[in-house]
Each structure stands twice: as structure tokens, then as C-alpha cells.
Amino acid sequence: MESGEREEAFEKQDVGDLQRVYDYLRGHAEIREILLSGGDPLTLSNAKLCELFQGLRAARPGILIRVGTRVPITDPLRLDSETIAILNKFRPLRLSVHINHPRELSGGGDALDACVSAGIPVHVQTVLLRGINDTAELLAGLFRDCLDLGLTPYYLFQLDLAPGTAHFRVPLTQGLAIYRQLAARISGLGLPAYALDLPGGGGKIRLHENVICGERVTDAGRIYVLKDVSGREWGYPAE
Ligand SMILES: *Cc1c(COP(=O)(O)O)cnc(C)c1O
């Protein structure tokens, strides 16, 4: 085999693994979405990407393909017009791009703009990082820049407990305080969900402060007491 061909075709074992994925998807119509991530799928050649998407589409014509990637940020030139045409061809398909800081958009903005212009929805996932993006001002700037580019802020993740990353962790209560300030600064369109992957396999939960902070009986009847983003209390009928 020529070295060029070796780069273009999947290895025999990969073909076997992928075949098992396609077979599984064919047998499980209840699966509506497939998430391709980590290793970054967009580090594949265009030929391999095409082969992968063709296999998925053949198995399940309607399945939503989700591509988790950082390539538009780390290697924006990789997203050439051919790649974007491939992504477009295999819709329904959505990109989730990991972006932590507004400065990352200075290199990747054009590539992301090209995706959005081609009609490919792009969602943004951000990890809350101490000393990097742990202020409401910075995050509001990042998410406004995303909105300007047509990207949807989707998740603000509390840091996973990955070994060696503790120095990046923002304590949960501080994270919630930042999130509350962020919510007061930005429209709903620009506000991602603050979420945490529970250690030990508990799955993902959305983090929020308890907005219902009490219950009172008034002349007008029983009410719940709700707290707004600035801490002020409001009433809403309980029934
Ligand atoms: C949970 C998770 C997703 C998928 O999230 P949905 O809630 O299914 O949209 C994608 N990427 C990462 C890193 C996640 O933790």
C-alpha cells in the first residue's frame, strides 16, 4: 500500500469496530443522536470523515450526528471549504466546540463563521477555569462574542476531577456566584447551562441556586418567595 493510501483509508481493525457501531445503531432505533468526540473527529482526513459519516447515514439516515471538536480553535485552517461541505452534506449534524476564552476566537472566528454561514449549528462548551475565565465580565464577553458569530453558548462546565487539574478548580459556591452575576449581565440567548459531571458515574446535572427560597401566606393566598439574580425577593402564587 502507498503511504498516501494508508492515510486515507481506515485500518482494518477500525473498519471492524465501525461496522459493529453501525450494526448496533441499526438494531437500536431508540438512539436518536450519536456524539463523536475525544479524540477529536476533525483530526481525521476529509476522506475518512466522509467514510465515517457515510457509514452512519447508511445505518441510520435520520440520526443526529454531533461532532465534539476543538479543531476550529486549535487548527482553524483544517476546516477548509471541502470539510465544511462534508459537514453540510451529512446534516442533521451539529458541532460542539470547546472554547474557554475570548482570545481563542481571534484565530478560530473565521472558521466558525464559515460553518454557521454554511448552515451548520455550532454550540459552545466552556470549562470554568480558575485564573483563566473565572469572572462574570470575561465570560459575558466570551458569550457575547459567540452570539455575534452566530454560535450558541451551550454548557459552562464545572471542572472534571481529572488528576493534575485541581489548581484550575473554582469552588462550587464561587462558581454559582459567578453564574448568578453572569445571568444578570447577559441575555438568555447567551447564557449556557452551568453543569457538572458527577464524579463516580452519576451523570450530568445542571447547577443552580434554589430560586424558590420560601413560602408565605398573604391576604391574596399562599405564595412562593422567589429570589432574582440580584438577590431581591419576589412573590408568585403557590396555586
Ligand atoms: C454531557 C456532555 C455532552 C452531551 O451533552 P447533552 O446534555 O447530551 O447535550 C457533550 N460533551 C460533554 C463534554 C459532556 O459532558
XYZ file of C-alpha atoms and ligand atoms in Angstrom:
254
model
C 0.000 0.000 0.000
C 1.254 3.515 -0.820
C 1.736 5.762 2.189
C -0.917 8.166 0.843
C -3.482 5.388 0.717
C -2.602 4.356 4.255
C -3.555 7.833 5.414
C -6.807 7.868 3.510
C -8.318 4.504 4.451
C -9.287 3.273 7.896
C -7.161 0.456 9.279
C -8.704 -2.995 9.077
C -9.404 -3.136 12.791
C -11.074 0.307 12.724
C -13.314 -0.838 9.881
C -14.380 -3.821 12.016
C -15.029 -1.600 15.056
C -17.036 0.868 12.982
C -19.059 -1.971 11.444
C -20.066 -3.024 14.957
C -21.147 0.563 15.713
C -23.243 0.703 12.527
C -24.827 -2.687 13.282
C -25.645 -1.594 16.822
C -27.252 1.638 15.597
C -29.306 -0.324 13.054
C -30.627 -2.537 15.845
C -31.390 0.324 18.237
C -33.796 2.762 16.645
C -34.320 4.399 20.034
C -30.874 6.016 19.710
C -31.549 9.390 18.131
C -28.171 11.069 18.480
C -24.573 9.957 18.149
C -21.813 12.024 19.689
C -18.370 11.784 18.096
C -15.697 13.164 20.384
C -12.342 12.701 22.104
C -10.058 12.032 20.056
C -11.127 14.949 18.008
C -13.041 13.665 14.932
C -11.929 16.622 12.814
C -8.317 15.493 13.037
C -9.333 12.751 10.563
C -8.682 13.339 6.878
C -11.640 14.509 4.804
C -11.748 11.087 3.140
C -12.028 9.285 6.480
C -14.594 11.759 7.790
C -16.675 11.159 4.697
C -16.396 7.391 5.079
C -17.440 7.620 8.733
C -20.439 9.858 8.045
C -21.487 7.710 5.084
C -21.427 4.634 7.314
C -23.513 6.355 9.985
C -26.021 7.688 7.452
C -26.333 4.302 5.740
C -27.068 2.679 9.111
C -29.426 5.400 10.300
C -30.495 8.026 7.745
C -32.116 10.302 10.321
C -29.757 10.108 13.279
C -28.423 13.419 14.597
C -24.633 13.452 14.292
C -22.920 15.569 16.954
C -19.259 16.374 16.485
C -17.323 17.492 19.564
C -14.224 19.318 18.444
C -11.632 21.922 19.253
C -10.138 21.975 15.765
C -11.785 25.286 14.715
C -9.777 26.857 17.573
C -6.546 24.843 17.543
C -6.178 24.359 13.783
C -8.675 26.667 12.002
C -7.131 26.116 8.569
C -8.022 22.419 8.848
C -11.658 23.451 8.352
C -11.310 24.082 4.638
C -14.262 24.543 2.302
C -14.223 20.830 1.457
C -14.560 19.855 5.132
C -17.396 22.308 5.611
C -19.129 20.916 2.512
C -18.818 17.407 4.008
C -20.291 18.538 7.355
C -23.098 20.248 5.458
C -23.787 17.207 3.281
C -24.338 14.906 6.268
C -26.825 17.062 8.165
C -28.609 16.782 10.537
C -25.242 17.462 12.108
C -24.144 19.844 14.821
C -20.747 20.939 16.040
C -19.903 21.408 19.716
C -16.785 23.488 20.044
C -14.808 23.806 23.267
C -13.915 27.473 23.834
C -12.679 28.836 27.164
C -11.511 32.382 26.468
C -12.471 35.224 24.085
C -8.888 35.302 22.812
C -9.409 31.826 21.350
C -11.907 33.343 18.922
C -9.288 35.594 17.355
C -7.831 32.606 15.484
C -10.903 30.443 15.037
C -13.580 33.061 14.365
C -13.401 32.808 10.578
C -13.634 29.002 10.543
C -16.662 29.087 12.856
C -18.261 31.857 10.835
C -17.861 29.677 7.727
C -19.631 26.756 9.481
C -22.523 28.922 10.609
C -22.785 30.504 7.152
C -22.985 27.000 5.671
C -25.971 26.266 7.927
C -24.196 24.053 10.458
C -25.362 24.832 14.014
C -22.432 25.381 16.373
C -22.734 25.004 20.147
C -20.110 26.228 22.546
C -18.909 24.309 25.600
C -16.780 26.169 28.112
C -14.964 24.869 31.172
C -14.870 27.224 34.156
C -11.145 27.622 34.924
C -9.591 29.408 37.866
C -7.372 32.294 36.792
C -8.408 31.873 33.138
C -12.103 32.713 32.793
C -13.485 32.872 36.339
C -15.138 36.285 36.216
C -18.632 37.190 35.054
C -17.200 40.048 32.951
C -14.881 37.799 30.991
C -17.496 35.078 30.464
C -20.134 37.633 29.412
C -17.628 38.984 26.861
C -16.926 35.474 25.570
C -20.596 34.561 25.206
C -21.462 37.892 23.555
C -18.645 37.310 21.047
C -20.109 33.836 20.429
C -23.578 35.290 19.803
C -22.076 37.826 17.383
C -20.622 34.919 15.394
C -23.925 33.023 15.457
C -22.643 30.384 17.921
C -24.881 29.157 20.757
C -23.366 29.064 24.264
C -24.493 25.636 25.483
C -22.661 24.400 28.588
C -20.460 26.052 31.175
C -18.848 23.029 32.803
C -17.636 22.755 36.348
C -14.173 21.180 36.099
C -13.982 17.376 35.974
C -11.877 15.793 38.722
C -9.079 14.932 36.307
C -5.728 14.292 38.028
C -3.362 17.251 37.909
C -6.038 19.896 37.247
C -7.018 20.853 40.826
C -5.284 24.229 40.517
C -7.841 25.181 37.843
C -10.852 24.357 40.035
C -13.281 27.107 41.016
C -15.144 26.079 44.210
C -18.802 25.256 43.527
C -20.311 28.081 45.591
C -17.999 30.572 43.899
C -18.952 29.113 40.509
C -22.616 29.616 41.359
C -21.935 33.222 42.398
C -20.129 33.884 39.081
C -23.020 32.250 37.220
C -25.564 34.451 39.021
C -23.597 37.588 38.081
C -23.299 36.310 34.526
C -27.065 35.764 34.277
C -27.596 39.378 35.329
C -25.267 40.632 32.588
C -26.277 38.682 29.519
C -29.467 37.844 27.638
C -30.935 34.360 27.839
C -29.580 33.584 24.374
C -26.011 33.980 25.605
C -26.364 32.107 28.895
C -25.159 28.482 28.810
C -26.311 25.916 31.380
C -23.868 25.576 34.285
C -23.365 21.822 34.569
C -21.352 19.236 36.429
C -20.494 15.660 35.515
C -20.990 13.871 38.822
C -17.822 12.024 39.888
C -18.323 8.266 40.039
C -20.625 7.979 37.037
C -23.703 9.766 38.385
C -24.228 11.567 35.106
C -24.621 15.236 34.418
C -26.602 17.713 36.487
C -27.329 21.377 35.966
C -26.206 23.553 38.827
C -28.369 26.387 40.008
C -29.217 28.151 43.186
C -32.575 27.391 44.671
C -34.773 30.124 43.220
C -37.693 29.151 45.471
C -36.390 30.359 48.814
C -39.585 30.233 50.869
C -43.338 30.091 51.132
C -45.711 32.628 52.746
C -49.394 33.093 53.306
C -50.581 36.559 52.279
C -54.012 38.189 52.107
C -54.120 37.114 48.458
C -53.347 33.494 49.356
C -50.281 31.284 49.620
C -47.210 32.415 47.685
C -43.740 31.128 46.920
C -40.916 33.532 47.553
C -38.530 33.662 44.592
C -35.061 35.198 44.538
C -33.902 37.077 41.412
C -30.304 37.323 40.149
C -29.596 40.347 42.362
C -30.874 38.585 45.491
C -34.145 40.533 45.690
C -37.253 38.571 46.710
C -40.499 38.314 44.756
C -43.819 36.543 45.278
C -45.581 34.126 42.964
C -48.900 32.355 43.732
C -48.379 28.834 45.083
C -51.567 27.546 43.462
C -22.744 15.711 28.688
C -21.775 16.106 27.677
C -22.143 16.247 26.344
C -23.546 15.937 25.836
O -24.472 16.688 26.478
P -26.040 16.673 26.195
O -26.609 17.063 27.515
O -26.435 15.326 25.734
O -26.225 17.699 25.141
C -21.194 16.665 25.460
N -19.928 16.929 25.842
C -19.538 16.796 27.128
C -18.128 17.093 27.491
C -20.440 16.387 28.082
O -20.046 16.260 29.357
